[in-house]
mmCIF file with all atom_site columns, C-alpha atoms in Angstrom:
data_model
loop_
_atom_site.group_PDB
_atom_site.id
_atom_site.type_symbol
_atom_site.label_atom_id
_atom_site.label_alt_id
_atom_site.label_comp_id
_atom_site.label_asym_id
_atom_site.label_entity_id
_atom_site.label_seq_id
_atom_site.pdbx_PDB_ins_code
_atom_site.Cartn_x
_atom_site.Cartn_y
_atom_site.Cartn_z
_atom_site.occupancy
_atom_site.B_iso_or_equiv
_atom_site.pdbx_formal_charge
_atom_site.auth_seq_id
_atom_site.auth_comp_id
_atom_site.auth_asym_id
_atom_site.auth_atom_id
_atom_site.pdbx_PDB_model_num
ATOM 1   C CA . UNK A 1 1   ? -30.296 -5.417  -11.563 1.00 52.00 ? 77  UNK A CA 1
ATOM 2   C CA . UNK A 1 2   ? -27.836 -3.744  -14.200 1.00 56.00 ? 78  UNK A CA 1
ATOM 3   C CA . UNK A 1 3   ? -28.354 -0.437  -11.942 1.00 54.00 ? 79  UNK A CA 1
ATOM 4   C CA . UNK A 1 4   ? -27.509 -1.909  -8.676  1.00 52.00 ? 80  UNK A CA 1
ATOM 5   C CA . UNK A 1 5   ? -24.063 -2.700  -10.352 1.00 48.00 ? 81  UNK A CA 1
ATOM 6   C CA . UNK A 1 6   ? -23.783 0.497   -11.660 1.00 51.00 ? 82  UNK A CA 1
ATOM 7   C CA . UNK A 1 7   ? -24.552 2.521   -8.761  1.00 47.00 ? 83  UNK A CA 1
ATOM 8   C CA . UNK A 1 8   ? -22.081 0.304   -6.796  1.00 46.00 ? 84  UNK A CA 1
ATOM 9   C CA . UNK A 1 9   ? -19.595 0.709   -9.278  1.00 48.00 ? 85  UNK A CA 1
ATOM 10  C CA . UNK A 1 10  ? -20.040 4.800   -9.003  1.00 48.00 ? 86  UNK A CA 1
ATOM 11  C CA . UNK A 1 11  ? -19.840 4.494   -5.631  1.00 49.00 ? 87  UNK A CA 1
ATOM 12  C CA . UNK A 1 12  ? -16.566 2.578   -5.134  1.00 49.00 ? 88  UNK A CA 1
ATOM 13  C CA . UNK A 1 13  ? -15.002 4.890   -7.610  1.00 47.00 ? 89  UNK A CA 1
ATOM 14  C CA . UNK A 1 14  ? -16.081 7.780   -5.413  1.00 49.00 ? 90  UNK A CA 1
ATOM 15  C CA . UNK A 1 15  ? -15.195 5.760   -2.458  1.00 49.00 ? 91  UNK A CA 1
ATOM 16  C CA . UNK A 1 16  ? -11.922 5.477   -3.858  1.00 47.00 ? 92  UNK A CA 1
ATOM 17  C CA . UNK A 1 17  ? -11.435 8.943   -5.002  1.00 48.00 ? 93  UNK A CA 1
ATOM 18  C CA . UNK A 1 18  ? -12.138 10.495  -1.247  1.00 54.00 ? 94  UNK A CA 1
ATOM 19  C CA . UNK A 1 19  ? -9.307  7.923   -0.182  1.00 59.00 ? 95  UNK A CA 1
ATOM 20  C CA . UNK A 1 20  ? -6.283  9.576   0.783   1.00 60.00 ? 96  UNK A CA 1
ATOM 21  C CA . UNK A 1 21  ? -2.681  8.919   -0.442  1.00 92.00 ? 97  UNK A CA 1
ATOM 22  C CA . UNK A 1 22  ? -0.240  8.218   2.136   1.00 94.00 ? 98  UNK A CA 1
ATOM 23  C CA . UNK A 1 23  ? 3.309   7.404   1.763   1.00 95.00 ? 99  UNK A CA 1
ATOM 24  C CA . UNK A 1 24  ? 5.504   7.082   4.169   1.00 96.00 ? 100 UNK A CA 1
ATOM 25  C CA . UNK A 1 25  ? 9.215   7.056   3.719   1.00 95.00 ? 101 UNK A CA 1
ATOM 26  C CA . UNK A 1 26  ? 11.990  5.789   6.322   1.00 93.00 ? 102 UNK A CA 1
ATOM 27  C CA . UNK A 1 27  ? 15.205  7.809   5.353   1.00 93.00 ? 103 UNK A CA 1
ATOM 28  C CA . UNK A 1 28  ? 18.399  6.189   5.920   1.00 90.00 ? 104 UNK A CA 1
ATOM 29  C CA . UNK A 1 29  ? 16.792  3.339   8.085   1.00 86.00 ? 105 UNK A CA 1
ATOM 30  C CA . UNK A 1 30  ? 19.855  1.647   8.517   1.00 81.00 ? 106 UNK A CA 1
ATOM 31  C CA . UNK A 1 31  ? 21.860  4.954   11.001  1.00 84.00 ? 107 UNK A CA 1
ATOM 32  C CA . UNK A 1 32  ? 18.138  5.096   12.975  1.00 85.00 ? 108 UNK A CA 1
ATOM 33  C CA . UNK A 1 33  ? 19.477  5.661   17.036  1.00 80.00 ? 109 UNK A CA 1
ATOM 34  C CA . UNK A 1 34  ? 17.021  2.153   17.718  1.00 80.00 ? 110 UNK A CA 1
ATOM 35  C CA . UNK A 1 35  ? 15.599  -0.213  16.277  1.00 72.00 ? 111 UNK A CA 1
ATOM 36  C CA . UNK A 1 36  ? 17.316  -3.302  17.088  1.00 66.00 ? 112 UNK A CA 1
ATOM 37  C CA . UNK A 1 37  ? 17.106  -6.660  19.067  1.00 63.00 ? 113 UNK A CA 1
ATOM 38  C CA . UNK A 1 38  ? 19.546  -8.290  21.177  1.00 60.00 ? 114 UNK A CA 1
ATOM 39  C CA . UNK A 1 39  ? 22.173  -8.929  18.801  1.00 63.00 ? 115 UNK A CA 1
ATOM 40  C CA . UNK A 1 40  ? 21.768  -5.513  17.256  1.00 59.00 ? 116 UNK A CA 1
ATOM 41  C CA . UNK A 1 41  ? 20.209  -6.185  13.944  1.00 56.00 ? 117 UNK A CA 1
ATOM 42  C CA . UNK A 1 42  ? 17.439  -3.910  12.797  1.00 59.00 ? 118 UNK A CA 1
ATOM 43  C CA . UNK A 1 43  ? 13.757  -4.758  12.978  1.00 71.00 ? 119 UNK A CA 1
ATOM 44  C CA . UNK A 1 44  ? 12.526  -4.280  10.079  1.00 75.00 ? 120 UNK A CA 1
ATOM 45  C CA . UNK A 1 45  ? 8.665   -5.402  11.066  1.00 84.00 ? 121 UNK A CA 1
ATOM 46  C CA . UNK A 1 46  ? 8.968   -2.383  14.052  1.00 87.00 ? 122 UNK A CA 1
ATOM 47  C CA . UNK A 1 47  ? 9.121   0.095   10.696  1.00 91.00 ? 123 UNK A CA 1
ATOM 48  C CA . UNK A 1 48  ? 6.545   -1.556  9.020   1.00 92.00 ? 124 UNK A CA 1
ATOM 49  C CA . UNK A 1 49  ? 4.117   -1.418  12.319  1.00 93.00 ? 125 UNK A CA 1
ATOM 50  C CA . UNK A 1 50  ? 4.484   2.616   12.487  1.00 94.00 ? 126 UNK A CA 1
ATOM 51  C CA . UNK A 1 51  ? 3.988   2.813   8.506   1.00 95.00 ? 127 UNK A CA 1
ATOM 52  C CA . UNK A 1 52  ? 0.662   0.939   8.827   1.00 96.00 ? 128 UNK A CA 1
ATOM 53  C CA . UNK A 1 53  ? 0.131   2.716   12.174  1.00 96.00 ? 129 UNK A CA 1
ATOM 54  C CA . UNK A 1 54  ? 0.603   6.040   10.529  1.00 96.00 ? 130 UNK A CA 1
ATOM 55  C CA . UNK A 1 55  ? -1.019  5.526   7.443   1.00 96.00 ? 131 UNK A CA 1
ATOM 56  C CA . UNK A 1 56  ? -4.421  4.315   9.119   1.00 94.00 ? 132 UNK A CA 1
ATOM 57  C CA . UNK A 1 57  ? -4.249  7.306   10.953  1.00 94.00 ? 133 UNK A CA 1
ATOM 58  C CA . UNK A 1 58  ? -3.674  9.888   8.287   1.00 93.00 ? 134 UNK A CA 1
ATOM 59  C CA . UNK A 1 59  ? -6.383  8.523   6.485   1.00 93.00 ? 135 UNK A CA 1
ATOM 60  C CA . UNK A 1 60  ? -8.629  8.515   9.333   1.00 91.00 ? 136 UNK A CA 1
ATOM 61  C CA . UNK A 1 61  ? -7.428  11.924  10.422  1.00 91.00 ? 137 UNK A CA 1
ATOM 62  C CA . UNK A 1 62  ? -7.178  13.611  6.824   1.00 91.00 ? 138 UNK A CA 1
ATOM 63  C CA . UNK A 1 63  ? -9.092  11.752  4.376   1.00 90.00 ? 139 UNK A CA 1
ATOM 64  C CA . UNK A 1 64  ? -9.160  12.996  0.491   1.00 88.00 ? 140 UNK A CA 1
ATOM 65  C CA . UNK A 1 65  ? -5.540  14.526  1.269   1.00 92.00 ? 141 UNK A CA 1
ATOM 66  C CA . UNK A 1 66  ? -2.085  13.039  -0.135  1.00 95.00 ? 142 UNK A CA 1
ATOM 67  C CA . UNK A 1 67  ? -0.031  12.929  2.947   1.00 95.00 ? 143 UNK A CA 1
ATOM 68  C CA . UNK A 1 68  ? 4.223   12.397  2.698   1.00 96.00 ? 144 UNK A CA 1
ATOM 69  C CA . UNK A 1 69  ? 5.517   11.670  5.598   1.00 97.00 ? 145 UNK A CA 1
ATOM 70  C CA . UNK A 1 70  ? 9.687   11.868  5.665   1.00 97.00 ? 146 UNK A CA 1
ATOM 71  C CA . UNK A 1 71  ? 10.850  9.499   9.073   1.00 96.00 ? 147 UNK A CA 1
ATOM 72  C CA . UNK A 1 72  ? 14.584  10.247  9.868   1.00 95.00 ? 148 UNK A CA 1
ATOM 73  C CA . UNK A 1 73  ? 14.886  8.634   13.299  1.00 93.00 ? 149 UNK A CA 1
ATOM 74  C CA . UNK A 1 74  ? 13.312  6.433   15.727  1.00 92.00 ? 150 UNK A CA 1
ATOM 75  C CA . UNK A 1 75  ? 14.454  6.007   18.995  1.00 90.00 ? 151 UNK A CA 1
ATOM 76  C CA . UNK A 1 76  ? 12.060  3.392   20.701  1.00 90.00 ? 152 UNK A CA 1
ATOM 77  C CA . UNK A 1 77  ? 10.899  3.712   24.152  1.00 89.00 ? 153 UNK A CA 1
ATOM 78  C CA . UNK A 1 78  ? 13.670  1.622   26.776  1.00 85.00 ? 154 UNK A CA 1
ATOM 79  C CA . UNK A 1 79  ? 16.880  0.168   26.319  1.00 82.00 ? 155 UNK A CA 1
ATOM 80  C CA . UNK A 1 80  ? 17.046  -3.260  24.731  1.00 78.00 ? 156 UNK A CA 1
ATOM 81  C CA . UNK A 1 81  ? 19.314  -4.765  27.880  1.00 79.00 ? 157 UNK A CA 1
ATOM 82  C CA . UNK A 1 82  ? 20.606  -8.552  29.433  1.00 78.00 ? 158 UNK A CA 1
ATOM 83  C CA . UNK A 1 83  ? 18.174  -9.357  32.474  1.00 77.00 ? 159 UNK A CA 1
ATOM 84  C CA . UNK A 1 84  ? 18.785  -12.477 34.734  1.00 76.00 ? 160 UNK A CA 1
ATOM 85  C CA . UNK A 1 85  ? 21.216  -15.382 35.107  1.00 78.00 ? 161 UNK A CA 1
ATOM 86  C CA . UNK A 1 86  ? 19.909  -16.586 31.555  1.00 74.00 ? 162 UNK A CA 1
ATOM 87  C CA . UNK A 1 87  ? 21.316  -13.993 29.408  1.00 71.00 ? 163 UNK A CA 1
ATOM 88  C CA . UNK A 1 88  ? 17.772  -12.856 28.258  1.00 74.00 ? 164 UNK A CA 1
ATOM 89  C CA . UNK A 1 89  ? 17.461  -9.939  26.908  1.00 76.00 ? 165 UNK A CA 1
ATOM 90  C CA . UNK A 1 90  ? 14.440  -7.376  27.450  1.00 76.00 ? 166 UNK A CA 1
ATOM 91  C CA . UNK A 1 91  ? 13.419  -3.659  26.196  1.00 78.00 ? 167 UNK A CA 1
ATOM 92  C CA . UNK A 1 92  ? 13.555  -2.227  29.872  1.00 80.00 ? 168 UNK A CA 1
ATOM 93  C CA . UNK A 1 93  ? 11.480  0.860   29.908  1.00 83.00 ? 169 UNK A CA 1
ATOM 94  C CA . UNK A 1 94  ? 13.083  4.261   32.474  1.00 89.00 ? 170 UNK A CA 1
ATOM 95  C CA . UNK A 1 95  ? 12.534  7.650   33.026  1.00 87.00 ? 171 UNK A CA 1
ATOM 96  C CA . UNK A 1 96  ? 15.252  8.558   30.929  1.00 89.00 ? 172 UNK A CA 1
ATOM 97  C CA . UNK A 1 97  ? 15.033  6.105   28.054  1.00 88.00 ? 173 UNK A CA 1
ATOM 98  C CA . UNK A 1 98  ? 11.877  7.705   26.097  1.00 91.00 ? 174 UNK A CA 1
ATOM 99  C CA . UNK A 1 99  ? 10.439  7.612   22.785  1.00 92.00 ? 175 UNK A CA 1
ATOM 100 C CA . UNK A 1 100 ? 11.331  9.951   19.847  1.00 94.00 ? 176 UNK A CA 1
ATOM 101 C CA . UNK A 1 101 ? 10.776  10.249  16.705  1.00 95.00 ? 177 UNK A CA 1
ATOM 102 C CA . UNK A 1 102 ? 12.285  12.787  13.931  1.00 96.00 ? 178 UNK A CA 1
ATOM 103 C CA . UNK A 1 103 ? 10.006  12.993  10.705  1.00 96.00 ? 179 UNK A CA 1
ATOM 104 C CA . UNK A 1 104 ? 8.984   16.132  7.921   1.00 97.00 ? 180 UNK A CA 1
ATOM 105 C CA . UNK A 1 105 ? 5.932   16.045  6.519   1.00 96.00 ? 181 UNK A CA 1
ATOM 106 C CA . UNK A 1 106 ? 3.511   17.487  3.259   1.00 95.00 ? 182 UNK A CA 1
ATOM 107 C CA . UNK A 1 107 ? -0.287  17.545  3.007   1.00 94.00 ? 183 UNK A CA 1
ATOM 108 C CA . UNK A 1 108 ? -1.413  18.116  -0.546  1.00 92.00 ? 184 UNK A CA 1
ATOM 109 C CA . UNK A 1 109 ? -4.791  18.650  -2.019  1.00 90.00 ? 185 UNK A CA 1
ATOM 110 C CA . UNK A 1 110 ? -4.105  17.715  -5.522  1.00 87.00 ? 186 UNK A CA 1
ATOM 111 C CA . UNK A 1 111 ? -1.483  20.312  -6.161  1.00 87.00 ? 187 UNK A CA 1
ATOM 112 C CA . UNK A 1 112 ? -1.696  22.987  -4.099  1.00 92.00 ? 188 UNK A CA 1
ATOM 113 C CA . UNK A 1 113 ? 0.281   21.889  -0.879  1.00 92.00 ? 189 UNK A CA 1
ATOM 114 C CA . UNK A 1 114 ? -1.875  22.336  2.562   1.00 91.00 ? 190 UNK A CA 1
ATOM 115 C CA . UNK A 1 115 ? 0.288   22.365  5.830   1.00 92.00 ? 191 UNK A CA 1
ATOM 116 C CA . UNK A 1 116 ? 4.201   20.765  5.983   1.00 92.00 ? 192 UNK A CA 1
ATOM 117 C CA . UNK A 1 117 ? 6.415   20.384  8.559   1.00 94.00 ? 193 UNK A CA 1
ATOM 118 C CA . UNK A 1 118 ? 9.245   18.691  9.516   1.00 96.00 ? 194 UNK A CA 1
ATOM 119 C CA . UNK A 1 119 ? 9.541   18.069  13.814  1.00 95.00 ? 195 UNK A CA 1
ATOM 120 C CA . UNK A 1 120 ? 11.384  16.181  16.754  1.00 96.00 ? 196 UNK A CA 1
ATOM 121 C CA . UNK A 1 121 ? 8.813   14.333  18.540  1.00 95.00 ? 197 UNK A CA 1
ATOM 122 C CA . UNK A 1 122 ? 9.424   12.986  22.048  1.00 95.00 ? 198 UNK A CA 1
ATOM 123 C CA . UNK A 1 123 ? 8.031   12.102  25.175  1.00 92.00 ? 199 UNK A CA 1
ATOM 124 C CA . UNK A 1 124 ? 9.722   12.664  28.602  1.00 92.00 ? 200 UNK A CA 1
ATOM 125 C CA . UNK A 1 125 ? 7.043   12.062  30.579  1.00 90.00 ? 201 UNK A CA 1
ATOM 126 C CA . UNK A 1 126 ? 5.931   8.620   28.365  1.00 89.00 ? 202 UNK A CA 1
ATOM 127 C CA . UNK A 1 127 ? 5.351   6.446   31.643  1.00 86.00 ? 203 UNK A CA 1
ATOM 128 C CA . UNK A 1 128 ? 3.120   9.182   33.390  1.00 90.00 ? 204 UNK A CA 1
ATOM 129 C CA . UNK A 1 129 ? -0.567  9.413   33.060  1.00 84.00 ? 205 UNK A CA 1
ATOM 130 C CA . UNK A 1 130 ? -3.116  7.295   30.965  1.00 88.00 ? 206 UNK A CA 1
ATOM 131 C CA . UNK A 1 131 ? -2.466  5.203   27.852  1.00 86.00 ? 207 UNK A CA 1
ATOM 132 C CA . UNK A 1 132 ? -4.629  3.989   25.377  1.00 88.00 ? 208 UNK A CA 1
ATOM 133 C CA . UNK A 1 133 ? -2.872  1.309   24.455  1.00 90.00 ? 209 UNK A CA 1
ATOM 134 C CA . UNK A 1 134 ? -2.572  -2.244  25.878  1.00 89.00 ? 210 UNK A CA 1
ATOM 135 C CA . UNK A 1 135 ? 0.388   -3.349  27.735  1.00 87.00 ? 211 UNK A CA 1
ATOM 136 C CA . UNK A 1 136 ? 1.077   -5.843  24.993  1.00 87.00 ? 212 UNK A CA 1
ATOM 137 C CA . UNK A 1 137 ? 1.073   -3.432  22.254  1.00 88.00 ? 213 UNK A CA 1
ATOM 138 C CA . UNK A 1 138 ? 5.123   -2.862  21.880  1.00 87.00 ? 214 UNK A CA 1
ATOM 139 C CA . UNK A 1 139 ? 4.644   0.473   20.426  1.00 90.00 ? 215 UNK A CA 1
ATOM 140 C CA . UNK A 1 140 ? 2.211   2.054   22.674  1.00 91.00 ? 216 UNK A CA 1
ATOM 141 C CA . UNK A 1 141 ? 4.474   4.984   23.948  1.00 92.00 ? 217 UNK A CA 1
ATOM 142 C CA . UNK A 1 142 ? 5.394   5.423   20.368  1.00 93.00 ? 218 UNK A CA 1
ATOM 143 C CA . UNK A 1 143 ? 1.624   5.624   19.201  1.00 94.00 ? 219 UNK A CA 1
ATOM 144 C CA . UNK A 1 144 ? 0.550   7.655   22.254  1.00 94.00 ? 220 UNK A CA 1
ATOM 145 C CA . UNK A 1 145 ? 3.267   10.171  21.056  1.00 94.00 ? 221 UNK A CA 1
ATOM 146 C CA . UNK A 1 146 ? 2.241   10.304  17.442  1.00 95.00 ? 222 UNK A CA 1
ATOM 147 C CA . UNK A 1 147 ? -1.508  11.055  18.058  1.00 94.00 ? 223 UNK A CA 1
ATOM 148 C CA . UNK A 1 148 ? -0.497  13.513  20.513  1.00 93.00 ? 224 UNK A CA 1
ATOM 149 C CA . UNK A 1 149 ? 1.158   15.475  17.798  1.00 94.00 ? 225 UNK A CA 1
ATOM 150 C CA . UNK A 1 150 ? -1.155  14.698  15.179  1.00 94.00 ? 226 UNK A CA 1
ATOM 151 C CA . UNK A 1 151 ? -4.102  16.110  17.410  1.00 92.00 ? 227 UNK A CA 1
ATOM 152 C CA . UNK A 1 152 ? -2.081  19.284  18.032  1.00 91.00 ? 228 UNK A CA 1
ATOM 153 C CA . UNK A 1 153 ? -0.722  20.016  14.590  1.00 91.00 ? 229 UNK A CA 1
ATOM 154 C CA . UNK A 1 154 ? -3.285  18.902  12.853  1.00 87.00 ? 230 UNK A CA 1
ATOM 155 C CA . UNK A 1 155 ? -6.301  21.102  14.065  1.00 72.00 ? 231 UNK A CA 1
ATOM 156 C CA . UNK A 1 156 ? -9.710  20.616  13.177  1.00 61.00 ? 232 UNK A CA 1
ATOM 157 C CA . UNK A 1 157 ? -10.169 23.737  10.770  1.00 51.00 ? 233 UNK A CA 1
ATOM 158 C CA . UNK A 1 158 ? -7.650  21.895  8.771   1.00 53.00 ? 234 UNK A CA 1
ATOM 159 C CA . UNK A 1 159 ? -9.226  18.455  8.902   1.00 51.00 ? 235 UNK A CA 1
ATOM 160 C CA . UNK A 1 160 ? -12.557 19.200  8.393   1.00 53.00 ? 236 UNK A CA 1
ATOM 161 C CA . UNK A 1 161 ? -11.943 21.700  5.199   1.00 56.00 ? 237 UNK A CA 1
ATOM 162 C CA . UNK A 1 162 ? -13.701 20.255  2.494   1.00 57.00 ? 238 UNK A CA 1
ATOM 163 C CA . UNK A 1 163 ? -10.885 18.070  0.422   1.00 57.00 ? 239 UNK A CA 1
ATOM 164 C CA . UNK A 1 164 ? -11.443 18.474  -3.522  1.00 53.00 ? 240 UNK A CA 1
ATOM 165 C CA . UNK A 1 165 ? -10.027 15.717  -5.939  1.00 49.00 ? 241 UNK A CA 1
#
């Protein structure tokens, strides 16, 4: 019995160990193009969905690496504008309103730093084609975009090199 909780302690250590380290940093949230609501105060639980969003997929995508990820600016998908008689206000999605998002990056294996970065994403074409996403999910152009660039910069030779701790 003493074993079992040994080799499940060893193994949750290990389990930990080959658990990457991802931070992720909003710089200067506050002067972000958008992230507001209709009376023009920021949304703070908007930054806190792409930090989760992009942490779970970092660790998915890299795991064992230390990831930093630097955002500068988010610019949401649509316009927050008044619709109707009733003053209500709605994110109204156009050709011309599209998602970006300016961020640098740094993977690390323990020291020795691994691939950084720093890039503009965006997404002209965010209404086009097929998305993953459900319609409910209010950041679905903005997560299509990210794993778009995270398939494309970060290959497979890089993801599947062996990650030492």
């Amino acid at each position: 019995m003493k074993s079992r909780w040994i080799a499940l302690a060893v193994l949750a250590a290990a389990s930990a160990a080959a658990q990457a380290d991802v931070q992720v940093n909003f710089i200067k949230s506050d002067q972000f193009s958008d992230i507001k609501d209709k009376n023009g105060f920021r949304q703070p639980e908007v930054l806190d969905d792409i930090k989760a969003y992009l942490v779970a997929q970092f660790d998915k995508r890299l795991p064992g690496r230390d990831v930093r990820i630097d955002v500068t600016d988010v610019d949401l998908a649509g316009e927050i504008e008044p619709v109707g008689w009733g003053g209500q206000w709605l994110r109204v999605m156009r050709s011309v309103t599209s998602p970006s998002i300016e961020l640098s990056y740094e993977v690390r294996e323990g020291d020795k730093v691994v691939q950084q970065g720093k890039t503009r994403l965006r997404d002209m074409n965010y209404q086009d084609g097929f998305n993953n996403f459900s319609s409910g999910d209010p950041l679905r152009y903005e997560k299509q975009m990210l794993d778009r660039w995270m398939r494309q910069e970060f290959s497979t030779a890089v993801a599947a090199a062996p990650a030492s701790r």
